[in-house]
Coordinates of C-alpha atoms in Angstrom, one line a residue:
Chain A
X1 CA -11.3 10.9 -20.5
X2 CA -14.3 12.7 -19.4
X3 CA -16.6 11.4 -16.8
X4 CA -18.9 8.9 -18.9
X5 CA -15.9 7.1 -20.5
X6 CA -14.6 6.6 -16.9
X7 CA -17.7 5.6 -15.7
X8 CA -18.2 3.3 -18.4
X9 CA -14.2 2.0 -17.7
X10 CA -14.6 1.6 -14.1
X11 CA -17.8 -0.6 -15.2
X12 CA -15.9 -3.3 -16.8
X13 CA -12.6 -3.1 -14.6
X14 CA -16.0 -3.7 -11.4
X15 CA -16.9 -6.8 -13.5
X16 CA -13.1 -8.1 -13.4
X17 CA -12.8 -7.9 -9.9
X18 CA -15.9 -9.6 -9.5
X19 CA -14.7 -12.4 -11.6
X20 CA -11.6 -12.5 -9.5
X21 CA -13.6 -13.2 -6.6
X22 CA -15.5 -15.9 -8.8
X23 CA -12.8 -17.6 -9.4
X24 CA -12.1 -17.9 -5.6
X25 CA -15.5 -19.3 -5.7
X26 CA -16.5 -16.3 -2.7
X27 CA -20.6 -15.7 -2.7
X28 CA -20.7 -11.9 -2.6
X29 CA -22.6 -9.0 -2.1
X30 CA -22.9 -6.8 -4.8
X31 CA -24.0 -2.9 -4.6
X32 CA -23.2 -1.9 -8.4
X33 CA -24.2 2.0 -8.1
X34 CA -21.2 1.9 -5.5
X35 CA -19.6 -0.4 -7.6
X36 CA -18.8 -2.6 -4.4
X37 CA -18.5 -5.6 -3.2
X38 CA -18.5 -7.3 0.4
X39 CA -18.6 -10.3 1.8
X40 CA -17.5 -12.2 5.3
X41 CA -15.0 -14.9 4.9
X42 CA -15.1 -17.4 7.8
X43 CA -11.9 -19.1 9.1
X44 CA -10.9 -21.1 11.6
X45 CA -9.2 -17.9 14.0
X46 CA -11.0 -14.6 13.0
X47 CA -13.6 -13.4 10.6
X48 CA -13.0 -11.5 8.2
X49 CA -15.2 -8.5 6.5
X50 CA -13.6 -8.2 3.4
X51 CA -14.7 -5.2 0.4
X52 CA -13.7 -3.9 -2.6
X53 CA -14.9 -1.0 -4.3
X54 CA -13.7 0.7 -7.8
X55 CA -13.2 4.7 -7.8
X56 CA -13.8 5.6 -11.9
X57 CA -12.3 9.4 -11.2
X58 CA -8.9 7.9 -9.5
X59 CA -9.1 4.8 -11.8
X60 CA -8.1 2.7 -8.8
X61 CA -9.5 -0.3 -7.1
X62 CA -9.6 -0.5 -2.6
X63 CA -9.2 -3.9 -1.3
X64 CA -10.1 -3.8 1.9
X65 CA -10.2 -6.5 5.1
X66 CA -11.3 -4.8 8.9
X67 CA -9.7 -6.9 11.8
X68 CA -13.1 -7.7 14.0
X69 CA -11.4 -5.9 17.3
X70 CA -10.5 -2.7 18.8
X71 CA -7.3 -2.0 19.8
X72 CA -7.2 -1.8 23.8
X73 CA -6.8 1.5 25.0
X74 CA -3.5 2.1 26.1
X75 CA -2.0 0.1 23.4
X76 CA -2.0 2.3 20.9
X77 CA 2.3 2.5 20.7
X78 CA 3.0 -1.2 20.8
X79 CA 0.2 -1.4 17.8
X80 CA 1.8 0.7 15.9
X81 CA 5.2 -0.3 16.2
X82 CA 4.0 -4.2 14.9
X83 CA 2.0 -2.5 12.1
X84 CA 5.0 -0.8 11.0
X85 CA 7.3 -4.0 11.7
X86 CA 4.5 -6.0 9.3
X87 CA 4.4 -3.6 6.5
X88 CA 7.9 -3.3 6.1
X89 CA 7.8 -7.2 5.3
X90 CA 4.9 -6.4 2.7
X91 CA 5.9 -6.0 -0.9
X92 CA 2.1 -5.2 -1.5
X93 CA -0.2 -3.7 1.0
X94 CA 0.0 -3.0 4.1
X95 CA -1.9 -2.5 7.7
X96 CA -3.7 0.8 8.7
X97 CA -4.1 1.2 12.2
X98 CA -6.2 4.5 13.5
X99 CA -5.7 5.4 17.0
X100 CA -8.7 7.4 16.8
X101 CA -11.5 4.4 16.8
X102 CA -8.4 1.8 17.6
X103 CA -9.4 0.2 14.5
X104 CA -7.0 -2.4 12.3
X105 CA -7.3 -2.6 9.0
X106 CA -5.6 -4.7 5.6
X107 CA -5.9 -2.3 2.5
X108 CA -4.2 -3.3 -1.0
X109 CA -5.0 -0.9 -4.1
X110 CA -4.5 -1.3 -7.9
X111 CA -4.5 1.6 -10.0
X112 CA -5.4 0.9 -13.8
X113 CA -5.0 4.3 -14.9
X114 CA -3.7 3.4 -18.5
X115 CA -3.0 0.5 -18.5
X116 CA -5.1 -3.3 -19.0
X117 CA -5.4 -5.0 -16.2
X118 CA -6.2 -8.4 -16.6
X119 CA -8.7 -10.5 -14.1
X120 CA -5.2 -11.9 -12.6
X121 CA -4.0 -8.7 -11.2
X122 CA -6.9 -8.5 -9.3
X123 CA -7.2 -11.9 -7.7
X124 CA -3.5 -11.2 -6.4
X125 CA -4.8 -8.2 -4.8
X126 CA -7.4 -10.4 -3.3
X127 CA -4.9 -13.4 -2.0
X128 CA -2.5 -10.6 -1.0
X129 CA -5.3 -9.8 1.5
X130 CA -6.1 -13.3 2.3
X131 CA -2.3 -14.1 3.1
X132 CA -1.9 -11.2 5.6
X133 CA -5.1 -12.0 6.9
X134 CA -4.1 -15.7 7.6
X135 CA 0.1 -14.3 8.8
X136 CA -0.8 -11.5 11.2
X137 CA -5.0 -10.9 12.3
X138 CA -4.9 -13.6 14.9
X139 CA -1.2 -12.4 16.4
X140 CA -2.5 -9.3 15.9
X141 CA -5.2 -9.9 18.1
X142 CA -2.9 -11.9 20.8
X143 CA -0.7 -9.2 20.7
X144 CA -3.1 -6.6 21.8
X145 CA -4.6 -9.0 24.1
X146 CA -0.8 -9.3 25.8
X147 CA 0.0 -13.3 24.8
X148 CA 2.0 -12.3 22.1
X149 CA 5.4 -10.2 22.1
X150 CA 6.6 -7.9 19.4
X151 CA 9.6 -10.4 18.5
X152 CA 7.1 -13.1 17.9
X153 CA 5.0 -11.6 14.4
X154 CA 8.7 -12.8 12.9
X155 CA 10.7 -15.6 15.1
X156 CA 13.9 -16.3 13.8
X157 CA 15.2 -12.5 13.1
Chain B
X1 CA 11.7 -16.7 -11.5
X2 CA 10.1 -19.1 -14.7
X3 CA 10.9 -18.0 -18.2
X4 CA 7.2 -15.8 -18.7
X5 CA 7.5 -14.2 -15.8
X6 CA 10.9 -13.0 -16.6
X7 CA 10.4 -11.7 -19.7
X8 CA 7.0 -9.7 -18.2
X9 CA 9.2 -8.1 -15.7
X10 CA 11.1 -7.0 -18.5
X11 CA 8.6 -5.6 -19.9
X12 CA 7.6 -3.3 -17.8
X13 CA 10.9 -2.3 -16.9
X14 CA 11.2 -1.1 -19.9
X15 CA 8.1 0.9 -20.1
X16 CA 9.6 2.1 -16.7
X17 CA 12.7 3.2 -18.1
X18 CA 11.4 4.7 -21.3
X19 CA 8.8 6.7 -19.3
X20 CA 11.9 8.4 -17.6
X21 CA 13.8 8.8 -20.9
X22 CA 10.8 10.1 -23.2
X23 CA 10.4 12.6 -19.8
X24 CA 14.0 13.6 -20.0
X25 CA 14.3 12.2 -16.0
X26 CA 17.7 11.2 -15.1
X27 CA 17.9 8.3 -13.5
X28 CA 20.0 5.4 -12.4
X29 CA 19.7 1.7 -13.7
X30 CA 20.5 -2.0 -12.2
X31 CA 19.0 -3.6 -15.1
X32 CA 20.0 -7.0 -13.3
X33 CA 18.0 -5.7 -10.3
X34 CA 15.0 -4.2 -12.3
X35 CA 15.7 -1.3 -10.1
X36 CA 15.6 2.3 -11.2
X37 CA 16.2 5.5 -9.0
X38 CA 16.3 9.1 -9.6
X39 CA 16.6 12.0 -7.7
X40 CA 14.2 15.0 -7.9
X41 CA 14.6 18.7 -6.5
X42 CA 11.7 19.9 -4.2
X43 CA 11.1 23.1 -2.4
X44 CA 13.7 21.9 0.7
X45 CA 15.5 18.8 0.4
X46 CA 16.0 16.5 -2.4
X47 CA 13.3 13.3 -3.0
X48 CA 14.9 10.0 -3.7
X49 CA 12.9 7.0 -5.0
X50 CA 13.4 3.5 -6.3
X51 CA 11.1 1.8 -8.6
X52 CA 11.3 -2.0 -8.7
X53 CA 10.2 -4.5 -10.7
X54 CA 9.6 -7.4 -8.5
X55 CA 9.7 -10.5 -11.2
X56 CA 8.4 -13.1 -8.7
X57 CA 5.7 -11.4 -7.3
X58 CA 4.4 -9.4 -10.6
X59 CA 4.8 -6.4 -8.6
X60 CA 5.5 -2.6 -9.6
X61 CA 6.9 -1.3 -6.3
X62 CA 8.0 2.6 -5.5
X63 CA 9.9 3.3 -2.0
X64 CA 10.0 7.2 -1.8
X65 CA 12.6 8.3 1.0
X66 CA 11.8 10.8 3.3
X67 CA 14.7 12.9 4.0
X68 CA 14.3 12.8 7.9
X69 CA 16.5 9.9 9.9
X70 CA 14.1 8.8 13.3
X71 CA 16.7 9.1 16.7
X72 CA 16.3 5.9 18.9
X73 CA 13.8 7.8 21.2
X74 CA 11.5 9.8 18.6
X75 CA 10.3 5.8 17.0
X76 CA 7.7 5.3 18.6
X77 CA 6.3 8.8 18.3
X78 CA 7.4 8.0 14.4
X79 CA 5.4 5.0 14.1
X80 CA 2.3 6.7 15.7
X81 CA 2.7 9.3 12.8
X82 CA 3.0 7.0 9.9
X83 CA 0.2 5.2 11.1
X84 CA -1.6 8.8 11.2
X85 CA -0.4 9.8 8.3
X86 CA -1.2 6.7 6.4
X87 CA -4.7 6.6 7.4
X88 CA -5.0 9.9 5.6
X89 CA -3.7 8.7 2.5
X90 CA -5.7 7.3 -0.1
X91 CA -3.5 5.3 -1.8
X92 CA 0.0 3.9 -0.1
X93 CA 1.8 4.2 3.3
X94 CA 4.2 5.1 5.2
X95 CA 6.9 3.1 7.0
X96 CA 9.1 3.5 9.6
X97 CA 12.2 1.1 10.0
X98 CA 12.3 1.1 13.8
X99 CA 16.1 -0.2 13.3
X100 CA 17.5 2.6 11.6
X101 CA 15.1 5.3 11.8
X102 CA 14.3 5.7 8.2
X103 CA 10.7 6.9 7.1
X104 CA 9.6 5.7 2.9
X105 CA 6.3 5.8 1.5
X106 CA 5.4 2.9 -0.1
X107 CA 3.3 2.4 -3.3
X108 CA 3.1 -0.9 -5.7
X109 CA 0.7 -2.3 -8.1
X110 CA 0.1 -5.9 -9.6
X111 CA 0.5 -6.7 -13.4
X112 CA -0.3 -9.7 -13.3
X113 CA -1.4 -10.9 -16.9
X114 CA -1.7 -7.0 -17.4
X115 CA 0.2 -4.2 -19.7
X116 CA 1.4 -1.2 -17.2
X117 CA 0.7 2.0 -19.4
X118 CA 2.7 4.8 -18.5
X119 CA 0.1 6.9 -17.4
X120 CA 0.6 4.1 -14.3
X121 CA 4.3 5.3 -13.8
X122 CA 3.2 8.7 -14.3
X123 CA 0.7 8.7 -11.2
X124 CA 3.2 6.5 -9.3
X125 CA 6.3 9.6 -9.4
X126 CA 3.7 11.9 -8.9
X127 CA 2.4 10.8 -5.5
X128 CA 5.6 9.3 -4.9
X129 CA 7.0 13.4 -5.3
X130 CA 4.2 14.5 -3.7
X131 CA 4.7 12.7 -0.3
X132 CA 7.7 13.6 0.6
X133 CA 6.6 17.7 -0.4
X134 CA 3.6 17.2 2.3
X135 CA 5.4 15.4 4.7
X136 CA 8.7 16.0 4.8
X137 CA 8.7 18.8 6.8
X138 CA 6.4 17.0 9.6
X139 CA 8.6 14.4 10.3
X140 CA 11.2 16.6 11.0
X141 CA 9.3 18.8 13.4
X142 CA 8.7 15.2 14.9
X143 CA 12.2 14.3 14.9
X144 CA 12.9 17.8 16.5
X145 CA 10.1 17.4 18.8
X146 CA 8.4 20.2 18.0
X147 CA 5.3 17.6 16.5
X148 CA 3.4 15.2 18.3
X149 CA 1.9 11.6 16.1
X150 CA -1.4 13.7 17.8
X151 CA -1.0 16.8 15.8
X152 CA 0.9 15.2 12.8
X153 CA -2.8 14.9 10.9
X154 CA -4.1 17.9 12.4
X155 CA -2.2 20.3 9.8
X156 CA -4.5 19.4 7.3
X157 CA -7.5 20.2 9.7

């Protein structure tokens, strides 16, 4: 494909993940040269700033939700021991943690290099990030805080 | 797993599998599973990955093994490192079982009301290969000690 047909794919595969996100009834901010999206979902526990932006040379979409902390210094091993503990229960995305800016965050990607990817697909991606966000942001952020123990992100193993 | 999403998983398990075969890949089937691994020949050691369909989920999942096993004490260095390492990916992440030591990269896609082309696959085995080639190697200086979760990134630098 040269680069206008991929342009003009990543175009329409933009307005599908914008429909997914209409069909969770999100208001959204749109920056369509970018072809992004971000918004701030308010819940009860932490905010969340949640983006997704479409990559026409890769042919892949970047869900992406930032945890609204910094990791306290010092902590750096015991985060990244629970981030790898979470992402081997995620089928589908998974926690990034950089020790550099002590920064946490939920990425899920769909590639449609292809392939036609229905509006479905991507509202999955988007409740795969609002699920993790619900399980882990706020033990996350006990954890780090010290009121939360490794054992405790899944009691019963 | 309901009757439609059955027969999707099917589906693409067969696209899966005819990928391989139209390729000439050898490769190993649990068609009860939808599981399908192969082995590949790299510079060093050889790559093993598993490609599941995950029916319930709509899921296409790879696990690529990294031919390194983590010792009891090198795990937390380990997890620094895939958290390093991940943060330099673009797509996917790495894992470290903190149990038994072993190191996959993980990659997986929805289908959802979608039709996985095998251009899709073809991407997948290709950064699936190409993970353990660039890595490989690191994690066993790390396992050796010989590589910090500081310097793991700092190759590429």
């Amino acid at each position: 494909m040269d680069e206008q047909q991929l342009q003009k794919e990543a175009g329409g595969i933009y307005q599908l993940v914008c429909d997914a996100l209409d069909k969770f009834g999100f208001k959204y901010r749109k920056t369509e040269e970018d072809l992004r999206v971000e918004l701030t979902l308010r819940s009860s526990d932490l905010d969340i700033s949640f983006s997704a932006r479409v990559y026409p040379k890769i042919q892949l979409v970047r869900f992406r939700s930032e945890l609204p902390f910094s990791v306290v210094e010092g902590n750096e091993v015991k985060i990244a021991l629970a981030i790898n503990l979470i992402n081997m229960s995620a089928p589908s995305g998974a926690y990034f943690f950089d020790a550099k800016d002590r920064s946490i965050t939920f990425l899920v990607s769909q590639s449609y290099r292809g392939s036609i990817i229905g509006v479905d697909a991507f509202y999955d991606n988007i409740d795969c990030c609002l699920h993790f966000a619900d399980k882990f942001n706020e033990k996350l952020f006990f954890y780090d805080r010290g009121k939360f123990e490794l054992d405790e992100f899944f009691p019963g193993n | 797993m309901d009757e439609n999403k059955k027969k999707q998983a099917e589906k693409v398990y067969a696209t899966l599998v005819n990928y391989f075969d139209g390729k000439g890949f050898s490769h190993t089937d649990e068609p009860e599973e939808l599981v399908l691994r192969c082995t590949f020949k790299t510079d060093d050691l050889p790559a093993d990955l598993r490609f599941k369909i995950i029916g319930e989920l709509d899921l296409i999942h790879l696990l690529s093994t990294i031919p390194v096993q983590l010792s009891a004490d090198r795990i937390e260095e380990g997890c620094l490192a895939a958290c390093s390492a991940s943060n330099d990916l673009f797509d996917g992440n790495f894992i470290v079982n903190s149990e038994d030591g072993s190191i996959v990269y993980k990659l997986s896609y929805y289908y959802t009301g979608s039709i996985i082309g095998e251009e899709m696959i073809d991407y997948m085995l290709d950064m699936g290969l190409a993970m353990i080639d660039r890595y490989n190697d690191r994690f066993l200086l790390l396992q050796k000690g010989l590589l910090s979760a500081a310097e793991f990134v700092a190759q590429d630098e």
